[in-house]
Coordinates of C-alpha atoms in Angstrom, one line a residue:
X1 CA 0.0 0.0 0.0
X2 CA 1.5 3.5 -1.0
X3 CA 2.7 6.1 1.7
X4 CA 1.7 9.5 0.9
X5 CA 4.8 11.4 1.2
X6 CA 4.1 14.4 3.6
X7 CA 4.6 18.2 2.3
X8 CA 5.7 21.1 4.7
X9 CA 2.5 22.5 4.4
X10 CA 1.5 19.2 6.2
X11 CA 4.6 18.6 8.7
X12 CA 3.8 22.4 9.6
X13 CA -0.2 21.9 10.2
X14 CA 0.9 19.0 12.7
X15 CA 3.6 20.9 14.4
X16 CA 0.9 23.6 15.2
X17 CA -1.5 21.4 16.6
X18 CA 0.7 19.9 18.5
X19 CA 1.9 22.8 20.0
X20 CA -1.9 23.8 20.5
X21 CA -2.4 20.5 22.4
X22 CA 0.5 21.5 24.3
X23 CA -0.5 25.0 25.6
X24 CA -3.9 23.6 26.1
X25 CA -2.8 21.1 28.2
X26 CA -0.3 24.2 30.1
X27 CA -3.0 25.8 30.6
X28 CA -4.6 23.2 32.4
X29 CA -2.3 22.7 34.9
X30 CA -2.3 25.5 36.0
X31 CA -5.7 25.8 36.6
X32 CA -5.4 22.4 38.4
X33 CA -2.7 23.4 40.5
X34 CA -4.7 26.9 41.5
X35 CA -7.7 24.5 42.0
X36 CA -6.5 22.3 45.0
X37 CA -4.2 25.4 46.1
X38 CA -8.0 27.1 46.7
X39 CA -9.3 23.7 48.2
X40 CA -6.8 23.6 50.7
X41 CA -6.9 27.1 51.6
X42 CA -10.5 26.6 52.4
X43 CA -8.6 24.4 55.6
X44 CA -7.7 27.7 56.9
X45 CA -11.3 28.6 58.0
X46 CA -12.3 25.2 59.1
X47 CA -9.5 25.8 61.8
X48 CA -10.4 29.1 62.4
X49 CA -13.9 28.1 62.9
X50 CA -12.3 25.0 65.2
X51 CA -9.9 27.3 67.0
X52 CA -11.9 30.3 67.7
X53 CA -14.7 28.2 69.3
X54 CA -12.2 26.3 70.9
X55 CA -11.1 29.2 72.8
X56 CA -14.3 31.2 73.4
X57 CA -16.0 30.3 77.0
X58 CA -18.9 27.7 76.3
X59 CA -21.5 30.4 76.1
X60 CA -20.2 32.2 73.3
X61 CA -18.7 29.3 71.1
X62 CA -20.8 29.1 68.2
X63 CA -20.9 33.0 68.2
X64 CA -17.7 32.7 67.7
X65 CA -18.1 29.8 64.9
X66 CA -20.8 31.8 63.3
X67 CA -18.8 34.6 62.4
X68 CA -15.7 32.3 60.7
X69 CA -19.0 30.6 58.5
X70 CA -20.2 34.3 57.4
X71 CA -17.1 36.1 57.1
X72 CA -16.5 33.9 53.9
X73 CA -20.1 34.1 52.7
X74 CA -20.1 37.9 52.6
X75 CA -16.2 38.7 51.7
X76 CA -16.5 36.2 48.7
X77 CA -19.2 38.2 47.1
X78 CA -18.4 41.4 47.6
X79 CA -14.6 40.8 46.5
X80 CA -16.9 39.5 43.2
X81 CA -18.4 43.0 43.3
X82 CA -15.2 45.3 44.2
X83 CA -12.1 43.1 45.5
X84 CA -11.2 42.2 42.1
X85 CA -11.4 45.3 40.5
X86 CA -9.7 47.2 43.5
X87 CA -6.6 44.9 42.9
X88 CA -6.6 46.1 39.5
X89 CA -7.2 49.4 39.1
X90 CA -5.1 50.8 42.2
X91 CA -1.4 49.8 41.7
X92 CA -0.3 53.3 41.5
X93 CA -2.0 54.4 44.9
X94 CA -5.5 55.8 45.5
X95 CA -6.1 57.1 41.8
X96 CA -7.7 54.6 39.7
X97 CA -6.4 53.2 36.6
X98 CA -8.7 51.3 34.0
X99 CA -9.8 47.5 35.2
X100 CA -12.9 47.4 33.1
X101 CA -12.0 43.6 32.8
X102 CA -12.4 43.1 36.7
X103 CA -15.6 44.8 37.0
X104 CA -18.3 42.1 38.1
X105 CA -20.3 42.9 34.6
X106 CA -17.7 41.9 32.2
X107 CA -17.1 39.2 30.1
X108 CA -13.8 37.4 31.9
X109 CA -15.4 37.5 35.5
X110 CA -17.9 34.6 33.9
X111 CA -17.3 31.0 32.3
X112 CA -15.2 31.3 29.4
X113 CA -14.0 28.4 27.7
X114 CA -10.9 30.6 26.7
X115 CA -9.9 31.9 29.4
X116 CA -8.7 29.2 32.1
X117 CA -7.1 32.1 34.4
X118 CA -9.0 34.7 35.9
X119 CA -11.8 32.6 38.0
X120 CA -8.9 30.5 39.2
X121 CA -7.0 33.2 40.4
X122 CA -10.0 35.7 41.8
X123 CA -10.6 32.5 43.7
X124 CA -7.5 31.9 45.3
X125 CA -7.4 36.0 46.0
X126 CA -10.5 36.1 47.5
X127 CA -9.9 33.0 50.2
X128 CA -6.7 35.2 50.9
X129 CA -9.0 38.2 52.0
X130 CA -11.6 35.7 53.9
X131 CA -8.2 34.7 55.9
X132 CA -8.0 38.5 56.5
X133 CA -11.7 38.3 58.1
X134 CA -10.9 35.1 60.5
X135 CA -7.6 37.0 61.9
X136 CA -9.8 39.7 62.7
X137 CA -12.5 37.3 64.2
X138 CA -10.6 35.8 66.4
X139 CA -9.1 38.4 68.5
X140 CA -12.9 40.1 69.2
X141 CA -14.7 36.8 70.7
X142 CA -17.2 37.4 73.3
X143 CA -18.2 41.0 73.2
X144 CA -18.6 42.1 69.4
X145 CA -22.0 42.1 67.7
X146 CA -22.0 39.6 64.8
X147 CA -23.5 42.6 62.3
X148 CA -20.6 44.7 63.9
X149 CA -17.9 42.1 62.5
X150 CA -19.5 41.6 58.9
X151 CA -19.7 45.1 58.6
X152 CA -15.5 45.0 59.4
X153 CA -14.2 41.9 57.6
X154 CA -16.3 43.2 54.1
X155 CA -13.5 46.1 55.0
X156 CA -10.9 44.4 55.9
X157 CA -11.7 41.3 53.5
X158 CA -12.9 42.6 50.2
X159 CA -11.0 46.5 50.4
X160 CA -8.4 47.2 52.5
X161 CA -6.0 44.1 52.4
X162 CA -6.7 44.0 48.8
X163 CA -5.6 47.9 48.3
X164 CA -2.3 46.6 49.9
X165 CA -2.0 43.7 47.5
X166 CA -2.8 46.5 44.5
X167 CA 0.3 48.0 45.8
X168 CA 2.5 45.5 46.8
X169 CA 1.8 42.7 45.1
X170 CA 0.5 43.4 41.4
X171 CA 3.3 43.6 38.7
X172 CA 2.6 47.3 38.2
X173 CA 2.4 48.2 42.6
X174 CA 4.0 51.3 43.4
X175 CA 5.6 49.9 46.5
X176 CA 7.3 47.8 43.7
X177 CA 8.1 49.4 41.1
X178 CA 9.4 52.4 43.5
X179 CA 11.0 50.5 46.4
X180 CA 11.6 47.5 45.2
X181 CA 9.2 45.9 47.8
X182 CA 9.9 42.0 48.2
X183 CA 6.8 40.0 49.7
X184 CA 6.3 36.8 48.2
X185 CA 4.4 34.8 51.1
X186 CA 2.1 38.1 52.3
X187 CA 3.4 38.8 55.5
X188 CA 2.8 42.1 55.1
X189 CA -0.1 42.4 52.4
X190 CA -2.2 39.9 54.6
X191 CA -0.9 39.2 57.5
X192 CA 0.5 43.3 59.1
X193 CA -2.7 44.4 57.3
X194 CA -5.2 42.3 59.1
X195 CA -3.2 41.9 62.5
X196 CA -3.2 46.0 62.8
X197 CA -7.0 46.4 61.3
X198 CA -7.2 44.4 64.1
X199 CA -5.5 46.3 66.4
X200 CA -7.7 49.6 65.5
X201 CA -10.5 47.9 66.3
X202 CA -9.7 46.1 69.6
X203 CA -9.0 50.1 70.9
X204 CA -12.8 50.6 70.3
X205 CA -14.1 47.7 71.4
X206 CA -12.8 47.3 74.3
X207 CA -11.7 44.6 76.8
X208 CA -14.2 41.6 77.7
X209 CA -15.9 41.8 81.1
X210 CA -13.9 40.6 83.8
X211 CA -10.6 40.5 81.5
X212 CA -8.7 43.2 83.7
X213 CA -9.7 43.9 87.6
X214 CA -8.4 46.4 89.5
X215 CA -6.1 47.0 86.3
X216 CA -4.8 43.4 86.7
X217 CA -5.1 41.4 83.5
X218 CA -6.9 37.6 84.1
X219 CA -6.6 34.7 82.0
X220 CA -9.8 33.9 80.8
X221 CA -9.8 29.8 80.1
X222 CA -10.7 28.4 76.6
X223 CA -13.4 26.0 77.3
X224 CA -12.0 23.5 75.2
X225 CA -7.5 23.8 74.3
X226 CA -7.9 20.8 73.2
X227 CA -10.3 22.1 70.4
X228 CA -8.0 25.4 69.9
X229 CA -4.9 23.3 69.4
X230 CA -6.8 21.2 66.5
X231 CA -7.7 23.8 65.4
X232 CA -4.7 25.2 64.5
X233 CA -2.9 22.3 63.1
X234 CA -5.8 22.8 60.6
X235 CA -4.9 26.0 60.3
X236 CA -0.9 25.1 59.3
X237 CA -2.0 22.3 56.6
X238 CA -4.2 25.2 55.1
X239 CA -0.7 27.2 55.0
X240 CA 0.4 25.3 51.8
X241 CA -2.3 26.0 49.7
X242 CA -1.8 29.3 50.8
X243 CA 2.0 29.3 50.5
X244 CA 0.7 27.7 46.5
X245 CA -1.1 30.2 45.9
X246 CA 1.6 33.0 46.3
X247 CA 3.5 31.0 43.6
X248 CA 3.2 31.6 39.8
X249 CA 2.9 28.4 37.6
X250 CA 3.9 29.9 34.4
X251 CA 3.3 27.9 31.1
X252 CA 6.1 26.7 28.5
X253 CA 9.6 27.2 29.5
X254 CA 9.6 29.8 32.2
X255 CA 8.9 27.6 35.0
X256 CA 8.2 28.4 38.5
X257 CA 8.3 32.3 39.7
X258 CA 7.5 34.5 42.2
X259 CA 4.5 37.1 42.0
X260 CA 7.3 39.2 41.4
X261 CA 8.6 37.7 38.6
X262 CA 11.6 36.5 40.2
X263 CA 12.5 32.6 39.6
X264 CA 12.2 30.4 42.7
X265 CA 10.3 27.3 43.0
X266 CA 7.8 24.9 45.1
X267 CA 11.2 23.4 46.8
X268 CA 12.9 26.8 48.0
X269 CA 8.5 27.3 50.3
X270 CA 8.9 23.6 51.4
X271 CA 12.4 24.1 53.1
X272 CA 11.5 27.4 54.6
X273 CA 8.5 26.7 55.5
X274 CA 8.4 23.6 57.3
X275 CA 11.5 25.2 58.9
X276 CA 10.0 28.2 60.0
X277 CA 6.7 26.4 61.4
X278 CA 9.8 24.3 63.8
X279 CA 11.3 27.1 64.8
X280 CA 8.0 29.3 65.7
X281 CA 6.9 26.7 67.9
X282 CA 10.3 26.3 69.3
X283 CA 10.6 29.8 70.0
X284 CA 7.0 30.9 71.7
X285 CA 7.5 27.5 73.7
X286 CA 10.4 28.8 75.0
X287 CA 9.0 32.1 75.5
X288 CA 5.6 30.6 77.3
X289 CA 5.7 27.0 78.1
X290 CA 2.0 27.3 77.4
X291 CA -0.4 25.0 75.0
X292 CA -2.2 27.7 73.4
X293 CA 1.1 29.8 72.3
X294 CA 3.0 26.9 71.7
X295 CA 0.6 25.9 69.2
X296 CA 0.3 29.6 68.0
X297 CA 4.2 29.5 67.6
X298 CA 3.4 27.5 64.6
X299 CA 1.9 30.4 62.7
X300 CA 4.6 33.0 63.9
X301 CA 6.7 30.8 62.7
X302 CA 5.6 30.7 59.0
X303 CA 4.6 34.4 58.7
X304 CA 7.7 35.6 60.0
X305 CA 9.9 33.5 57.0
X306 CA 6.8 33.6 54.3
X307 CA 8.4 37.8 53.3
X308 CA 11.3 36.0 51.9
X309 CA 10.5 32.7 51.8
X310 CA 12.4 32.3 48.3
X311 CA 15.7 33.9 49.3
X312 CA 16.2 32.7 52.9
X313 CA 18.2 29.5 53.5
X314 CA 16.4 27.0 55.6
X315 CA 18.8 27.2 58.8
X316 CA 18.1 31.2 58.6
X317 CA 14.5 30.6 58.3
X318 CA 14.6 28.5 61.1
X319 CA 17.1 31.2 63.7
X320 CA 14.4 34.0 62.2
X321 CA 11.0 31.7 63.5
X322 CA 12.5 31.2 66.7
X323 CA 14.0 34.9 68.0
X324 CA 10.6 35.5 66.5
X325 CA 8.9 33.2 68.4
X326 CA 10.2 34.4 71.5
X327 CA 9.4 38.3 70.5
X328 CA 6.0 37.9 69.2
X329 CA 4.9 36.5 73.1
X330 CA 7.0 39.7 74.5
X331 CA 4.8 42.3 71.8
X332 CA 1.6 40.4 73.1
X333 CA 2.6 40.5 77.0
X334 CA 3.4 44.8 75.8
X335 CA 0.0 44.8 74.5
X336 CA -2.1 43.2 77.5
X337 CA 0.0 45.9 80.2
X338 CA -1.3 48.6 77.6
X339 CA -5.2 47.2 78.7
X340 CA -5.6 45.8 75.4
X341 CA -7.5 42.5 75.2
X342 CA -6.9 40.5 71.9
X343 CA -8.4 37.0 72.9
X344 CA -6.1 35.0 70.5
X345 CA -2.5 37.4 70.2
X346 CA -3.5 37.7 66.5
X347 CA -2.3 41.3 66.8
X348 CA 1.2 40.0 68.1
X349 CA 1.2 36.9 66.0
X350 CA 0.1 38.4 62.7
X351 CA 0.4 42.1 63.1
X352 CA 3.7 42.4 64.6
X353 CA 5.3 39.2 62.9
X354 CA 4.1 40.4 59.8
X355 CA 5.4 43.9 59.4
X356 CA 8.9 42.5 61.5
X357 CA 9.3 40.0 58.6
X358 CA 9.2 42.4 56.1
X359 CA 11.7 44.7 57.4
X360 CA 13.8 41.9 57.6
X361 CA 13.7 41.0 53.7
X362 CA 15.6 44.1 54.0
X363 CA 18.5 42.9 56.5
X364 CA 18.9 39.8 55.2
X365 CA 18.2 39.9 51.4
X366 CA 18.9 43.0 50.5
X367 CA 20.9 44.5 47.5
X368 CA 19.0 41.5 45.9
X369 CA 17.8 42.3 42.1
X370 CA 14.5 42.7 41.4
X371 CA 13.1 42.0 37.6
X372 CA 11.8 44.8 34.7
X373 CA 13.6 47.4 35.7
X374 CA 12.2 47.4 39.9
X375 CA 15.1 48.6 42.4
X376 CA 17.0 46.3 43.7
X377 CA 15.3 45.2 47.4
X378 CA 17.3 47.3 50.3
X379 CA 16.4 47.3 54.2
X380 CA 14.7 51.1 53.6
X381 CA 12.6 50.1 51.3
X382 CA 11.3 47.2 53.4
X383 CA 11.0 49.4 56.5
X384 CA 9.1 51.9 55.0
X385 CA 6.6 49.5 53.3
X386 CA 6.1 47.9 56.6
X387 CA 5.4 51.0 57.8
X388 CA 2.9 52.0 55.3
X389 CA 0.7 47.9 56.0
X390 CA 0.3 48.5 59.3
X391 CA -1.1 52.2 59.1
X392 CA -2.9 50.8 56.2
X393 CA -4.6 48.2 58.2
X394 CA -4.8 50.5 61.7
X395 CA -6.3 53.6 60.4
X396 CA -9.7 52.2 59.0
X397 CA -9.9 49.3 61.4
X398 CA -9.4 52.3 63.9
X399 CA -11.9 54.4 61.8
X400 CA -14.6 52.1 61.2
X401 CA -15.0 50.8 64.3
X402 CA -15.3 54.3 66.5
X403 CA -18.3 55.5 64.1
X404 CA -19.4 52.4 64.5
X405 CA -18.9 52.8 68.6
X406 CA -21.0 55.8 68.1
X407 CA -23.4 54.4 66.5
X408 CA -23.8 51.7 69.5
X409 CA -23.5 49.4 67.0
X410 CA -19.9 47.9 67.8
X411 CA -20.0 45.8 71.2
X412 CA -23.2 43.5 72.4
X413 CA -24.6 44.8 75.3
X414 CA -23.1 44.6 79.3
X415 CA -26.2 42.0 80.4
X416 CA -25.8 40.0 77.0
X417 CA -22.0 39.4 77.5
X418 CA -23.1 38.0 80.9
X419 CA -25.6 35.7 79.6
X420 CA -23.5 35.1 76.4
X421 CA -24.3 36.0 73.2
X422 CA -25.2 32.9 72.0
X423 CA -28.1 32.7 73.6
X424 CA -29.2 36.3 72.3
X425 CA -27.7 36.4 69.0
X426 CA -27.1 33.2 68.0
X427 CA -30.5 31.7 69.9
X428 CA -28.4 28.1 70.3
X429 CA -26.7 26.1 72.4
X430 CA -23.2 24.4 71.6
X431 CA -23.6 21.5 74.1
X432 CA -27.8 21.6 75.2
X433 CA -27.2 18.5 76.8
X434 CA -24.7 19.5 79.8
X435 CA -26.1 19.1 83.0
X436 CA -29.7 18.4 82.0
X437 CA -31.5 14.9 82.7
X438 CA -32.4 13.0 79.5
X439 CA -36.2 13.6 80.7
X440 CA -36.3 17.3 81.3
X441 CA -38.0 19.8 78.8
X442 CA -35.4 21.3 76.5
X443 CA -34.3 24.8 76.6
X444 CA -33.2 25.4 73.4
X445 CA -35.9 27.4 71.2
X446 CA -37.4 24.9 68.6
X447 CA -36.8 27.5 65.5
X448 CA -38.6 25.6 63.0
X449 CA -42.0 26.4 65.3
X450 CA -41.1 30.2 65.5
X451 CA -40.0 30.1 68.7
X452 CA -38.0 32.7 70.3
X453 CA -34.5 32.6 72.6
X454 CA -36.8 32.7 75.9
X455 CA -38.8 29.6 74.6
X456 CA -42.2 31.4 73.9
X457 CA -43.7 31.7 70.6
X458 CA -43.1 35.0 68.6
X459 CA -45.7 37.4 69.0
X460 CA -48.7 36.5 66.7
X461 CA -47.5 32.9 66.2

């Protein structure tokens, strides 16, 4: 049987599908990888939920579960609605540039069988602002109204943090292209952010009832360390696919780079990550001897490595998570003798970590070359954009949450935070069985018959 002998015109039309078959399949990687980098981020909450409740008093637990379950409902929306588009049009500062392609209306914030990028990555941005949200939720258990917080974290989650990413993370962010800013693992655009949002608004809230007498600072017990601990080994496996996420899978021959453009890869964030989680715990152990900080150490550990998690060799990493470790318990001890009550440290373990770790990019990295033309990074640079997260993140926390102290709409309450607030906000218990015989009536309001939190019908039921 004759061959047909093939023609150029032939050998090229199979060389380009070829290729085609090849970026399509590129492209699907990537998508993949972003996919389960998303999936596991979604971890995060689930220990936030875990931990927060772990550590409220029994009365207020699923108030304080509540609030991790709608802090992603409403940021995920409304970073649909204006996240997206703030990362996009504000790399230059507060003047707008155009993002018609990130506004919720256009054609590439919908399915698209041609683009395999944008939903991917507005997904894995948008579980990084919910993870703004659930540091904030944490530190303002047991006294803050629930509509309080959701009014906050829609800040914190879908505006500010994101501004701060416009700025120091997008290819075009001023901090950037003008300082050479070097974040890759948002310790400042995340975690100083949200740890001094925090801080702003833990000045207006106040401390909980019974937290300081006579000026003396009490320990107010977790009802349940074992939970809180849990918890926040949850929160560490949820790490990686936030770690993932702060990589760039590029297609064809590039390889692995930073959001900066820099090359680095998945190895250089396993080292220094696993290395600073060691030395975190190490360090606040050292520092504490205590459960609950031990286990935080974890945390302090990876944020204070995650600024310069591709340039840092793994025995650095690990001397950085410990010294920081140790000073992230003194910055929280500072903060309690200042009559500020952050239930959780997320102000010393993510606000202070975070804008420290930045800084430190500076010490121990710089003079390293950026790409396109940014300066090269330098330890003024990375002072003065750790400056500029946390004021970010303090002045409208700090804002916010005085008009909304004026408007009495902040804090539950004084008779409320006795009873707990999940009996008059939530209208559930977390463990209705404790201490009540199998036969006895229960005291839980049956919902589905209308029934309100004092077990009486509704009026006109």
């Amino acid at each position: 049987m004759a061959t047909e002998t093939p023609t150029l015109e032939s050998l090229q039309a199979a060389l380009q599908m070829q290729q085609a078959t090849f970026e399509m399949h590129q492209a699907m990687n990537v998508e993949v990888f972003y996919w389960w980098c998303t999936a596991i981020m979604m971890m995060i909450h689930a220990g936030f939920l875990a931990y927060e409740m772990g550590a409220s008093r029994s009365k207020n637990a699923l108030a304080a579960g509540i609030k991790n379950i709608l802090a992603l409902a409403v940021i995920i929306p409304t970073f649909y609605l204006f996240g997206w588009w703030i990362y996009n049009a504000f790399p230059n500062g507060f003047v707008p540039v155009d993002a018609a392609a990130a506004l919720p209306w256009s054609q590439s914030m919908g399915p698209d069988v041609q683009d395999m990028g944008t939903g991917i990555f507005w997904a894995a941005f948008a579980l990084f602002g919910a993870t703004t949200g659930s540091i904030l939720s944490g530190a303002v258990i047991e006294r803050i109204r629930v509509s309080a917080f959701l009014i906050l974290t829609v800040f914190l989650g879908s505006a500010i943090w994101i501004l701060a990413g416009a700025w120091g993370w997008h290819p075009d962010g001023w901090l950037l292209t003008d300082l050479g800013y070097h974040d890759v693992g948002a310790s400042g655009v995340v975690h100083a952010v949200a740890g001094f949002f925090t801080l702003g608004v833990l000045i207006n809230l106040g401390a909980r009832k019974g937290k300081f007498i006579n000026g003396v600072a009490q320990t107010i017990a977790p009802h349940s360390l074992p939970m809180t601990l849990i918890g926040l080994m949850m929160i560490i496996f949820g790490f990686f696919g936030f770690l993932g996420g702060c990589i760039i899978f590029n297609g064809g021959e590039t390889g692995w780079t930073t959001i900066y453009n820099t090359p680095t890869n998945l190895s250089a964030f396993a080292f220094n990550t696993l290395m600073g989680f060691a030395g975190g715990v190490i360090g606040c152990y050292i520092a504490t001897r205590d459960p609950f900080w031990t286990m935080s150490g974890g945390l302090v550990g990876i944020i204070s490595v995650a600024a310069g998690l591709d340039l840092y060799s793994p025995s650095l990493a690990f001397i950085i998570a410990v010294v920081m470790g140790v000073a992230a318990v003194q910055f929280a001890k500072f903060l309690e003798k200042m009559g500020i009550d952050d239930a959780v440290g997320a102000v010393a373990v993510h606000g202070f970590t975070g804008v420290v770790a930045v800084a430190l990019v500076g010490v121990f990295a710089g003079g390293t070359p950026n790409v396109n033309g940014a300066p090269d990074i330098t330890f003024m640079g990375q002072a003065t954009a750790a400056v500029i997260m946390a004021l970010l993140g303090f002045i409208p926390g700090y804002g916010i949450s005085f008009a909304l102290k004026k408007l009495n709409m902040l804090r539950v309450p004084e008779a409320c935070e006795d009873i707990g607030i999940d009996e008059v906000e939530i209208l559930a218990k977390p463990y209705p069985e404790a201490n009540v015989p199998a036969t006895a009536d229960s005291d839980v309001p049956n919902k589905l018959a209308g029934q309100s939190h004092d077990g009486l019908s509704p009026q006109g039921a």
